[in-house]
Coordinates of C-alpha atoms and ligand atoms in Angstrom, one line a residue:
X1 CA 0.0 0.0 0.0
X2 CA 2.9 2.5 1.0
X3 CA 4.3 1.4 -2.1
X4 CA 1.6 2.3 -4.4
X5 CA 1.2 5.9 -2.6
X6 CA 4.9 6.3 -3.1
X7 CA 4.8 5.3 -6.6
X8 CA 2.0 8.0 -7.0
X9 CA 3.4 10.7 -5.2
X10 CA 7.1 10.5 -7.2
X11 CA 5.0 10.3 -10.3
X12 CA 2.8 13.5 -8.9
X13 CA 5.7 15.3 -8.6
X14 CA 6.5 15.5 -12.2
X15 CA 3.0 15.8 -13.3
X16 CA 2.4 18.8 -11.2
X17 CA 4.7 20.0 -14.2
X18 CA 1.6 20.4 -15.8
X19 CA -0.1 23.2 -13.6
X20 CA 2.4 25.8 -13.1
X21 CA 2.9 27.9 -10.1
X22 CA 1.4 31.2 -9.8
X23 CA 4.9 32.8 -10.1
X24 CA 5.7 30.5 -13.2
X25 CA 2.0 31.5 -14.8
X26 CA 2.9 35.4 -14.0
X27 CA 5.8 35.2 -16.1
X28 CA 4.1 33.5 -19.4
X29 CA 1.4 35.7 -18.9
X30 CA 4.1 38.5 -18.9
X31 CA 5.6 36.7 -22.0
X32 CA 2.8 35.9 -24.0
X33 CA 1.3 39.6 -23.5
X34 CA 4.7 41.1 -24.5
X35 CA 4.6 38.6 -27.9
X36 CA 0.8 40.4 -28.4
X37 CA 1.4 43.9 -27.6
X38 CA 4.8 43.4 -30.3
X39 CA 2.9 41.5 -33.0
X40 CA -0.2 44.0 -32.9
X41 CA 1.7 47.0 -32.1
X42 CA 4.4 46.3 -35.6
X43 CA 1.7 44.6 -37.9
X44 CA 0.8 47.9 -39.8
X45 CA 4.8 48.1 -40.6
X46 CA 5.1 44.3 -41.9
X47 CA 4.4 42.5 -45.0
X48 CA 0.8 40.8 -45.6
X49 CA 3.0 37.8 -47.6
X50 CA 6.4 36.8 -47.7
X51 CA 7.5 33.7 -49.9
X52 CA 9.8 32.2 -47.0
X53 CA 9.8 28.4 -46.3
X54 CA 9.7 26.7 -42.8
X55 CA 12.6 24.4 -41.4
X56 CA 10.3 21.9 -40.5
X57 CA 13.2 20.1 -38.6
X58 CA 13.0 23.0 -35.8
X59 CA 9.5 22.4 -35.5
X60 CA 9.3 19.3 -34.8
X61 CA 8.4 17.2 -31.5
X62 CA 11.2 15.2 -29.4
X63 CA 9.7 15.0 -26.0
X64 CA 12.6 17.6 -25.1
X65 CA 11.1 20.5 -22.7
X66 CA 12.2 24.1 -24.2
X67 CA 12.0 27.5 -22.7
X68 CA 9.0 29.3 -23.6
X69 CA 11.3 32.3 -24.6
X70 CA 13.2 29.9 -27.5
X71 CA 9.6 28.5 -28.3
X72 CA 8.2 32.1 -29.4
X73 CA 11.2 32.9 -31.3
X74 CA 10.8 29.8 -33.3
X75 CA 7.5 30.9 -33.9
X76 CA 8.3 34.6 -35.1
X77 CA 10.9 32.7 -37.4
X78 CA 9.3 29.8 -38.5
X79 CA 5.4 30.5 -38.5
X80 CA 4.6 34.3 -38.4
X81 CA 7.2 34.9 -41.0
X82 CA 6.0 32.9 -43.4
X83 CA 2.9 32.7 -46.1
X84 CA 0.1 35.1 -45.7
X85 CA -0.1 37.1 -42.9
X86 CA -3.9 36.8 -41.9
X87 CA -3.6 39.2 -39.6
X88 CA -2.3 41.8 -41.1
X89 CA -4.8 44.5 -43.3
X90 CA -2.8 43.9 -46.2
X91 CA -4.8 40.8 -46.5
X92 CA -7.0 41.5 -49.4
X93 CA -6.2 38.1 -51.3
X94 CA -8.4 35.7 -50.0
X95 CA -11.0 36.4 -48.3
X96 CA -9.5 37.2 -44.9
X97 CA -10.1 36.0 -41.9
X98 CA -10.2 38.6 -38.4
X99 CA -8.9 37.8 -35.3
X100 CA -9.7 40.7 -33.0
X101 CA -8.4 40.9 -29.7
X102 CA -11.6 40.5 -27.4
X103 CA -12.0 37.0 -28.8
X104 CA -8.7 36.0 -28.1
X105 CA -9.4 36.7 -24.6
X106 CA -12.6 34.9 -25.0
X107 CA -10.5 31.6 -26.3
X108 CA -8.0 32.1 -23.0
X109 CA -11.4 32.0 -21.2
X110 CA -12.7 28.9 -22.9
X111 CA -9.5 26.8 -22.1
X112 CA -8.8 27.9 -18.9
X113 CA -12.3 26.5 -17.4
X114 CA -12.7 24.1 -20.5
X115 CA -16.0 24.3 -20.2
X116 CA -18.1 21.6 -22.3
X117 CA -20.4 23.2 -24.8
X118 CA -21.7 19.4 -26.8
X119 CA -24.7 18.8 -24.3
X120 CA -26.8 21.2 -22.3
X121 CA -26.3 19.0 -19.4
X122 CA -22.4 19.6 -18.9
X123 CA -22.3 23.0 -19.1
X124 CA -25.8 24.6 -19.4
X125 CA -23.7 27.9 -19.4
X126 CA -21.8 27.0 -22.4
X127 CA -24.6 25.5 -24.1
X128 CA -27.1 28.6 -23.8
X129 CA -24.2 31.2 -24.6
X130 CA -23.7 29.1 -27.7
X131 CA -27.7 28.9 -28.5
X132 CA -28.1 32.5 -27.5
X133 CA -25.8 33.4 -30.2
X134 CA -27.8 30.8 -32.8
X135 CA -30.5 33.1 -32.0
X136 CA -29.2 36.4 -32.6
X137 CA -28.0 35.1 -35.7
X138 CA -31.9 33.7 -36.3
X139 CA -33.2 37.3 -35.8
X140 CA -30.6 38.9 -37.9
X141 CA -31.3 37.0 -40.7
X142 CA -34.7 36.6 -40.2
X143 CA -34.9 32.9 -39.1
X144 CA -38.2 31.9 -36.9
X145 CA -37.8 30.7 -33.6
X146 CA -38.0 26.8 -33.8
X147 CA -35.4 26.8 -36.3
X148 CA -32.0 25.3 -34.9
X149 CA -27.9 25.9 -35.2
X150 CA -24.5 24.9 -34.9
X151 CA -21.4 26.7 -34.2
X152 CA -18.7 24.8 -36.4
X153 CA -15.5 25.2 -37.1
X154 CA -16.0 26.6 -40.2
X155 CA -18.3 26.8 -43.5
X156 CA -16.9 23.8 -44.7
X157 CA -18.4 21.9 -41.5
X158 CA -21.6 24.1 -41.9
X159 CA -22.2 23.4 -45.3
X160 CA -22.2 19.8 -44.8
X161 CA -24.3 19.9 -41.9
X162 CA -26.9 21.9 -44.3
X163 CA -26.9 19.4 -47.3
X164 CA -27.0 16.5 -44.7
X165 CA -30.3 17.8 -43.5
X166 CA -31.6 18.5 -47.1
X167 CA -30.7 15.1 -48.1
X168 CA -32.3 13.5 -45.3
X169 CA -35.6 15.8 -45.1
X170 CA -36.1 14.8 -49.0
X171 CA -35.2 10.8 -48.1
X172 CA -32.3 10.7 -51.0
X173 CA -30.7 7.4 -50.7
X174 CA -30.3 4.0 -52.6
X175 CA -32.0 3.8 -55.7
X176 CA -33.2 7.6 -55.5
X177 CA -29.2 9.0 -55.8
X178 CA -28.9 9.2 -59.3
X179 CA -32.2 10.5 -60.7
X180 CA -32.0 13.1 -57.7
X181 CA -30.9 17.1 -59.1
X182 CA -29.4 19.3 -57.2
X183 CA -28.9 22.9 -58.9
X184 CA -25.9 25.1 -58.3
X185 CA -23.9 27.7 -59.7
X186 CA -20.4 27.3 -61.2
X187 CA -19.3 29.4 -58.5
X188 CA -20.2 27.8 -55.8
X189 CA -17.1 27.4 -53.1
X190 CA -15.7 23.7 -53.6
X191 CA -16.6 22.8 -49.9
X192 CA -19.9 22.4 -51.2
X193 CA -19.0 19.3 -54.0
X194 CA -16.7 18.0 -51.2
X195 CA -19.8 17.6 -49.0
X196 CA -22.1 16.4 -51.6
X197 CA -19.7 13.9 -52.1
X198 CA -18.9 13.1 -48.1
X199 CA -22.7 12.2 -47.9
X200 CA -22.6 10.0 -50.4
X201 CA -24.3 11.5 -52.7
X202 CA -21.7 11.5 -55.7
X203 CA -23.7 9.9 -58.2
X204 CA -26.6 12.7 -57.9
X205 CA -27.3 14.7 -60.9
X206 CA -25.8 18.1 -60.8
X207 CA -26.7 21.3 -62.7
X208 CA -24.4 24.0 -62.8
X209 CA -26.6 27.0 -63.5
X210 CA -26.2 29.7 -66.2
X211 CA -25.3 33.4 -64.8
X212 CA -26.0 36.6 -65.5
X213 CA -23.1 39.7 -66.4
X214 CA -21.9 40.3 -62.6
X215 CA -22.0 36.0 -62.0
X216 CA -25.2 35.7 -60.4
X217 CA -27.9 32.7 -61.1
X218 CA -30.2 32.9 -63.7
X219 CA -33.3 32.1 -62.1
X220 CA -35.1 31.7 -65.5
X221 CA -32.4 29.4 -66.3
X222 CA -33.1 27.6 -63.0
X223 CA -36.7 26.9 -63.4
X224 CA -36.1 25.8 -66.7
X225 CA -33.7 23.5 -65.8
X226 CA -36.2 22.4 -63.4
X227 CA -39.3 22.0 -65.4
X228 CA -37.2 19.5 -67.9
X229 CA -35.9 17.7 -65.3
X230 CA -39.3 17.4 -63.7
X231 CA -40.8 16.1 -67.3
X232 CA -37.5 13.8 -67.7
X233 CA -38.6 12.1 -64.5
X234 CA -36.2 13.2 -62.5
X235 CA -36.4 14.4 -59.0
X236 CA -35.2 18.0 -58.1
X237 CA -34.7 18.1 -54.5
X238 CA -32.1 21.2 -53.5
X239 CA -31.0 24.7 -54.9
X240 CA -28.1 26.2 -53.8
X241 CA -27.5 29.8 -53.9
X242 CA -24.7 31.9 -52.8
X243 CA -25.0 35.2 -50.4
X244 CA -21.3 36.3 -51.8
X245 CA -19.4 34.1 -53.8
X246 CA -15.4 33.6 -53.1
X247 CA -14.4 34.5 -56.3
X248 CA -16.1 37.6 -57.7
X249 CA -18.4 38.2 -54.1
X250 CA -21.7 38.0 -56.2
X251 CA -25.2 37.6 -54.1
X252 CA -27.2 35.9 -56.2
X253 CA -30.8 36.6 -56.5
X254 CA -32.5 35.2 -52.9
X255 CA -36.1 36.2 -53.3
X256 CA -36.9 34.8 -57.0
X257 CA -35.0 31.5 -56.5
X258 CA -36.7 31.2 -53.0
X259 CA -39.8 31.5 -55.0
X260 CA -38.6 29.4 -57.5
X261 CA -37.8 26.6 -54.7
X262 CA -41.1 27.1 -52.9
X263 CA -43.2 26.1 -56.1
X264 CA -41.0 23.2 -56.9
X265 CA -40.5 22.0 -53.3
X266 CA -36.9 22.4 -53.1
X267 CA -34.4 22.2 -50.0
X268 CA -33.1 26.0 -50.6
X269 CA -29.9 26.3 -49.1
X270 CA -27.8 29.9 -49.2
X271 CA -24.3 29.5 -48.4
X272 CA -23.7 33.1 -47.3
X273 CA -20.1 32.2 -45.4
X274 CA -18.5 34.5 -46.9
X275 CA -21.3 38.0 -47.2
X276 CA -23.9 37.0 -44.9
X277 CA -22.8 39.9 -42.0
X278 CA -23.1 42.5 -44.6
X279 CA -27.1 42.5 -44.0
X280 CA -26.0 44.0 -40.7
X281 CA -25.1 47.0 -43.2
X282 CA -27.9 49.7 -44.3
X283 CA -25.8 50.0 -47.4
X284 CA -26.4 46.4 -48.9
X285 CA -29.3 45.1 -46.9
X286 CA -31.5 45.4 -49.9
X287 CA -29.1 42.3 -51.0
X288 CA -29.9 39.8 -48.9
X289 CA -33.8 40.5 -49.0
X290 CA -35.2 36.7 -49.4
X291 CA -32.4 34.7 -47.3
X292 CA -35.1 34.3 -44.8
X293 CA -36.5 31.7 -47.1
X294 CA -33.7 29.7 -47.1
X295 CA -34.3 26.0 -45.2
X296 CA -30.4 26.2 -44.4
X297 CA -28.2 29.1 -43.6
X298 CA -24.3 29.1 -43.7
X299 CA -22.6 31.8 -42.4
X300 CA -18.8 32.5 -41.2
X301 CA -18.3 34.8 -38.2
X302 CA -15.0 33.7 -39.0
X303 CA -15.0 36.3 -42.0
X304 CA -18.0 38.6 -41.5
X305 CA -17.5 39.4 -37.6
X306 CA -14.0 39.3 -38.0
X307 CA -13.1 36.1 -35.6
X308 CA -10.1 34.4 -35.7
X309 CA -10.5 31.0 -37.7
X310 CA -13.0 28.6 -36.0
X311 CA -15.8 29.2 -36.4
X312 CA -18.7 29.4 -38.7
X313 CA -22.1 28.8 -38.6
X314 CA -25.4 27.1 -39.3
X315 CA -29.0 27.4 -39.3
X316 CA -31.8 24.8 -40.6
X317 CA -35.8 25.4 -39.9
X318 CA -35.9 21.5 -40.1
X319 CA -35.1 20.4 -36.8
X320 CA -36.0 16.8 -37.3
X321 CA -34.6 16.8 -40.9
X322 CA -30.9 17.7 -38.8
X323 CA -31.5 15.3 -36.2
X324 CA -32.3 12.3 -38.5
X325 CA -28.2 12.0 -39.0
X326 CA -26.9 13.1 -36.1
X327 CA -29.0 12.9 -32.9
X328 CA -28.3 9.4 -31.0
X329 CA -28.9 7.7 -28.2
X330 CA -25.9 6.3 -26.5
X331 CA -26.3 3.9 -23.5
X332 CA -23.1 5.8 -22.0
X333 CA -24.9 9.3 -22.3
X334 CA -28.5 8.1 -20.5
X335 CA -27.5 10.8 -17.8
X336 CA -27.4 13.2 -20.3
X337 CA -30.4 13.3 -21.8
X338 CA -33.0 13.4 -19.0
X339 CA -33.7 16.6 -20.4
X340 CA -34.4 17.7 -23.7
X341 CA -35.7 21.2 -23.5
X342 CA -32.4 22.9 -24.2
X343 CA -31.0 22.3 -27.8
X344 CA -27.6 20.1 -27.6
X345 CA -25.0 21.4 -30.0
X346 CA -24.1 17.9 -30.6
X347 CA -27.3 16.8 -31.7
X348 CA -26.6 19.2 -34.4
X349 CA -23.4 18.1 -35.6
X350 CA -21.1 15.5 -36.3
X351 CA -18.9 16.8 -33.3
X352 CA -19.7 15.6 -29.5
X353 CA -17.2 17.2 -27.5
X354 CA -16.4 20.4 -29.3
X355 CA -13.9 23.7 -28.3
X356 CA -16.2 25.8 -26.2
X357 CA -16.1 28.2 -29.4
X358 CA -19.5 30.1 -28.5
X359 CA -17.0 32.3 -25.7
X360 CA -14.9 34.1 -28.6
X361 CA -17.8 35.2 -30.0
X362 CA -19.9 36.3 -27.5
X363 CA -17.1 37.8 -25.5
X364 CA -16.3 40.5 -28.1
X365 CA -20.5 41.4 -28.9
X366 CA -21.4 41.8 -25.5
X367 CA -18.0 43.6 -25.2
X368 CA -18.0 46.2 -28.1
X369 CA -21.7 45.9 -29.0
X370 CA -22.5 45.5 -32.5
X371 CA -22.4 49.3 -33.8
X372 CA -18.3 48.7 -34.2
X373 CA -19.0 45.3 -36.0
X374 CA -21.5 47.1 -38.4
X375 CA -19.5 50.2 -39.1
X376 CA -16.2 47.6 -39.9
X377 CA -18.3 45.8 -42.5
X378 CA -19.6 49.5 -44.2
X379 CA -16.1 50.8 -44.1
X380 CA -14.8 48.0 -46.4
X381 CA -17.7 48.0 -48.5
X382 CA -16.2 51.5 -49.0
X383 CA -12.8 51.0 -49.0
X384 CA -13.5 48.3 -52.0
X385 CA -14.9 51.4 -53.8
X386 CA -12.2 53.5 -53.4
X387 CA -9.6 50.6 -54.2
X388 CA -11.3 50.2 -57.3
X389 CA -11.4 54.4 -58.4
X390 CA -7.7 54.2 -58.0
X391 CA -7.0 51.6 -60.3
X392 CA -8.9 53.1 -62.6
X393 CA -7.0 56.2 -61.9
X394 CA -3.9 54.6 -62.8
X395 CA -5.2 52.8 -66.2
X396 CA -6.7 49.6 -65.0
X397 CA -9.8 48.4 -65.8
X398 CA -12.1 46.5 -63.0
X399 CA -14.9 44.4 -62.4
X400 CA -18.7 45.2 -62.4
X401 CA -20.0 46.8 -59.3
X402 CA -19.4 44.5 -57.2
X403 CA -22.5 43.5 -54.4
X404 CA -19.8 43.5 -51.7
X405 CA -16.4 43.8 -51.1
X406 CA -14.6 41.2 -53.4
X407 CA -13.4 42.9 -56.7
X408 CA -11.1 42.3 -59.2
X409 CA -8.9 43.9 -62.2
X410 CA -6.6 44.1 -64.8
X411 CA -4.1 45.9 -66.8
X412 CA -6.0 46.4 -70.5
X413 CA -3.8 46.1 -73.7
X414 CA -5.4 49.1 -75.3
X415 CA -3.5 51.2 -72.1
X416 CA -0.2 49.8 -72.1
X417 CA 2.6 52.5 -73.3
X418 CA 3.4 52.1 -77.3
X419 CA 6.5 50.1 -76.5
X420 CA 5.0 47.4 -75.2
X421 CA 1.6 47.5 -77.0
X422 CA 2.2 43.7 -78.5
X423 CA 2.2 42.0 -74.9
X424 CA -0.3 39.4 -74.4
X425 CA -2.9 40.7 -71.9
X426 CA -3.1 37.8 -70.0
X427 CA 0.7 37.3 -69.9
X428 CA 1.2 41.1 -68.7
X429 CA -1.1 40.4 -65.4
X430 CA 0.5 37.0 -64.9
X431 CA 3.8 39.0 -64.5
X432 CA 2.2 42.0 -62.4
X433 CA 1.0 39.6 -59.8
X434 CA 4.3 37.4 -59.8
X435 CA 5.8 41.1 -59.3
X436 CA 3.1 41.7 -56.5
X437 CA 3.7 38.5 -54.7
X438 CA 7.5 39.1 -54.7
X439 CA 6.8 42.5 -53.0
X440 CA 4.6 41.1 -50.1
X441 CA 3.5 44.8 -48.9
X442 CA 0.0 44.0 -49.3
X443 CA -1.2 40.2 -50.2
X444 CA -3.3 40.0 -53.2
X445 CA -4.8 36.9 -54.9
X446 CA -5.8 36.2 -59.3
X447 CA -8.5 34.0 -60.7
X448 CA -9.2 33.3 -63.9
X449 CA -12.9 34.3 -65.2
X450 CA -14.2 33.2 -68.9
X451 CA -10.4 33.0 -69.9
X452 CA -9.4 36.1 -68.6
X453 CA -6.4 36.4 -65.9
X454 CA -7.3 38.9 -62.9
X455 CA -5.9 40.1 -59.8
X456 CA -8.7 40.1 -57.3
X457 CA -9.3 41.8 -54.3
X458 CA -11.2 40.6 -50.9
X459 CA -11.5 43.3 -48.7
X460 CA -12.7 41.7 -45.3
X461 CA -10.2 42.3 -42.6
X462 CA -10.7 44.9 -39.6
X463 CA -7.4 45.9 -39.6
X464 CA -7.7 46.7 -44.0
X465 CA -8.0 50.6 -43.4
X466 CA -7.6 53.6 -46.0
X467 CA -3.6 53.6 -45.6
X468 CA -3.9 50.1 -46.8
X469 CA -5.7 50.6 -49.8
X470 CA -3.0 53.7 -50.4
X471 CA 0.0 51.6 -49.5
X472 CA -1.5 48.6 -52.3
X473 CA -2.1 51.1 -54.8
X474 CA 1.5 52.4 -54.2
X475 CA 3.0 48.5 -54.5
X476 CA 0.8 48.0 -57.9
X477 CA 2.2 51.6 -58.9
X478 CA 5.7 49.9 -58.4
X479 CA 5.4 46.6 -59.9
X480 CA 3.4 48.6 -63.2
X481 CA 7.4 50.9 -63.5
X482 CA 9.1 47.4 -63.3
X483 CA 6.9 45.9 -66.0
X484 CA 7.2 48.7 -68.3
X485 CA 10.5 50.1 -67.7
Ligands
PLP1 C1 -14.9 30.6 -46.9 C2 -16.1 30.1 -47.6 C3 -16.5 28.7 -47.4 C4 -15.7 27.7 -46.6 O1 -15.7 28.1 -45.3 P1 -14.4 27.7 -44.4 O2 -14.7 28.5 -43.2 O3 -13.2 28.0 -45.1 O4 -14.5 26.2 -44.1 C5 -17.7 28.3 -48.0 N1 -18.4 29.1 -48.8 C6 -18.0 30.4 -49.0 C7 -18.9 31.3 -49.9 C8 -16.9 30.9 -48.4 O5 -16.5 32.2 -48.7

């Protein structure tokens, strides 16, 4: 017996490793805040991209302990320095994620009392903060009450969750697959065919839509499509529409393809990751007007409220369509489920035990109320405007309009000085955003559309302000002399 307790007690002394003294937790906290105050205080000085690569070696894990002091220095070198800095403004490639400070406290929060936000029963705290914030996002986007949601860790997660519910509300399976349609643009994000194809629904029929000038739906096209399908004896079961596409930012037309999905009785699902937040904005609400329709919602405060990445979100009126795949009854959870008034996030989700994610999100709305949020989002609808009269300023040409704040340009052969008038168009921006990306002073990102190669802009991140903008028009300015010198 005074073995065992021995035995434990020299083990115990090691472990206790693992909660550090006061004085030990004083001095990372000191350490840690330091890092921030440096990396936020310099981030307006340093380069949104820089083409470095990693020493993997120096990363990697042999069981050695290191001081915490070496550990953030590897990190400056080896992580922060490298690829796209998604903190920084200059992060207009992509669509950027946030990562504003009240919701890093709101993480510290979240691990320090771990709290467990899959079942009400755990942490009924956790649970309702999370639900609470399902419902603010329900009124915003003008959900009814009994519909349901799911913080995930992203719209990837979301997404899947949605078409999981639409396929099992409209029974697709066995037999049904392959005469089942399911209607979509071509520029839909990918995470939406790699869910389609995750529930097992990769022999369905798919319909890429035709669009209109700015890349929107058709929705003539779309009930067309339809009505052959339906006389062709297939089944239509599920339109998907985009609030803000990734690559050009379009919202397609929510209230005629809602209408459209009503009369056929379609699952209508809106994957508004990307632009759902900007209905917060009295600039582009008039965008968004039928999303209310939608059975399934997607939405990424990861992008739109300016989180770090982890989270997005999801909301689905069918609450028995979502629980169909993933509500379940496990003997080793019978204490849990005594009682079932509360919603439990698990029973939304392929997750059980889940990062208490609901904290970082709710810590910074009840902190800063949402007029900051709202005035963020207006600011770079603006700041995408005046982006865009630069360029043109300088002898670019741009996009349409764009709904939102993703926009995109190019040099134009008719402007380029008589010397180099025989250059290839496409070959020209190729080389101005190699140029670009070799600068690194602001991170921008191409695509091609119908053939033609553009530099795009995604203008999403809190810290993107008007000396931004100036110091990316400044770096194009640059690479344009090197070009044509
Ligand atoms: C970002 C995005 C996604 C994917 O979301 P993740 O959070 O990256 O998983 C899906 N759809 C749209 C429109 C997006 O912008």
């Amino acid at each position: 017996m005074n073995h065992l307790i021995e035995k434990i007690s020299a083990l115990a002394s090691i472990s206790d490793q693992l909660e550090p003294s006061e004085r030990e937790r004083d001095q990372y906290n000191q350490q840690i805040q330091q890092y921030a105050d440096r990396f936020i205080n310099t981030i307006h000085d340093r380069n949104a991209f820089s083409n470095g690569k990693v020493n993997p070696g120096s990363l990697a894990i042999n069981g050695e302990k290191k001081s915490l002091e070496e550990l953030l220095d590897l990190y400056t070198k080896e992580v922060t320095a490298n690829g796209i800095n998604p903190a920084s403004g200059g992060h207009i490639g992509y669509i950027p994620g946030g990562g504003i400070f009240a919701a890093a406290l709101g993480d510290f929060l979240a691990d320090i009392t771990n709290e467990y936000a899959g079942m009400y029963y755990a942490s009924p705290g956790a649970v309702t903060i999370e639900n609470e914030l399902i419902n603010w996002m329900k009124s915003v986007f003008g959900f009814p009450d009994n519909a349901i949601g799911n913080l995930t860790s992203g719209g990837s997660i979301a997404n899947l969750i949605a078409l999981t519910a639409a396929r099992d509300q409209h029974q697709i399976k066995g037999t049904q697959i392959n005469r089942s349609v399911i209607y979509l643009s071509p520029q839909v994000h990918h995470c939406i065919h790699k869910a389609i194809r995750i529930i097992g629904l990769e022999d369905i029929v798919i319909r890429e839509l035709n669009l209109d000038e700015k890349f929107r739906i058709d929705p003539n096209y779309l009930e067309q499509q339809i009505m052959q399908d339906e006389a062709n004896g297939l089944y239509p079961f599920c339109v998907i529409a985009s609030a803000g596409t990734t690559d050009t930012g379009a919202v397609d037309p929510l209230e005629d393809i809602g209408t459209i999905a009503s009369a056929h009785s379609l699952w209508y699902h809106i994957d508004a990751a990307y632009g759902g937040f900007f209905i917060l904005t009295g600039s582009k609400k008039h965008l968004f007007k039928g999303i209310e329709r939608a059975d399934s919602l997607v939405i990424d405060p990861h992008k739109g409220m300016f989180l770090p990445y982890g989270t997005g979100a999801v909301l689905v009126k069918d609450k028995k369509a979502v629980f169909h795949s993933h509500h379940y009854l496990a003997n080793y959870m019978q204490d849990a489920i005594a009682d079932d008034l509360d919603l439990n996030p698990a029973d939304v989700s392929p997750e059980l035990t889940k990062h208490f994610r609901g904290l970082r999100m709710w810590l910074p709305l009840q902190l800063h109320g949402i007029e900051p949020f709202v005035a963020c989002l207006e600011e770079k609808l603006l700041l995408t405007q005046y982006f865009r009269n630069q360029l043109v300023d300088i002898g670019f040409e741009v996009g349409p309009e764009p709904d939102l704040s993703v926009s995109y340009f190019w040099y134009p052969s008719k402007n380029m000085p008589a010397g180099h008038a025989g250059l290839d168009e496409n070959t020209f921006n190729k080389k101005l955003m190699e140029l670009i990306h070799q600068d690194g002073r602001v991170f921008l990102s191409s695509t091609v559309l119908e053939d033609k190669f553009v530099i795009r802009m995604a203008i999403l991140s809190f810290r993107t302000k008007l000396k931004t903008v100036d110091k990316a028009i400044e770096m194009v300015k640059d690479a344009m002399a090197q070009l044509l010198k």
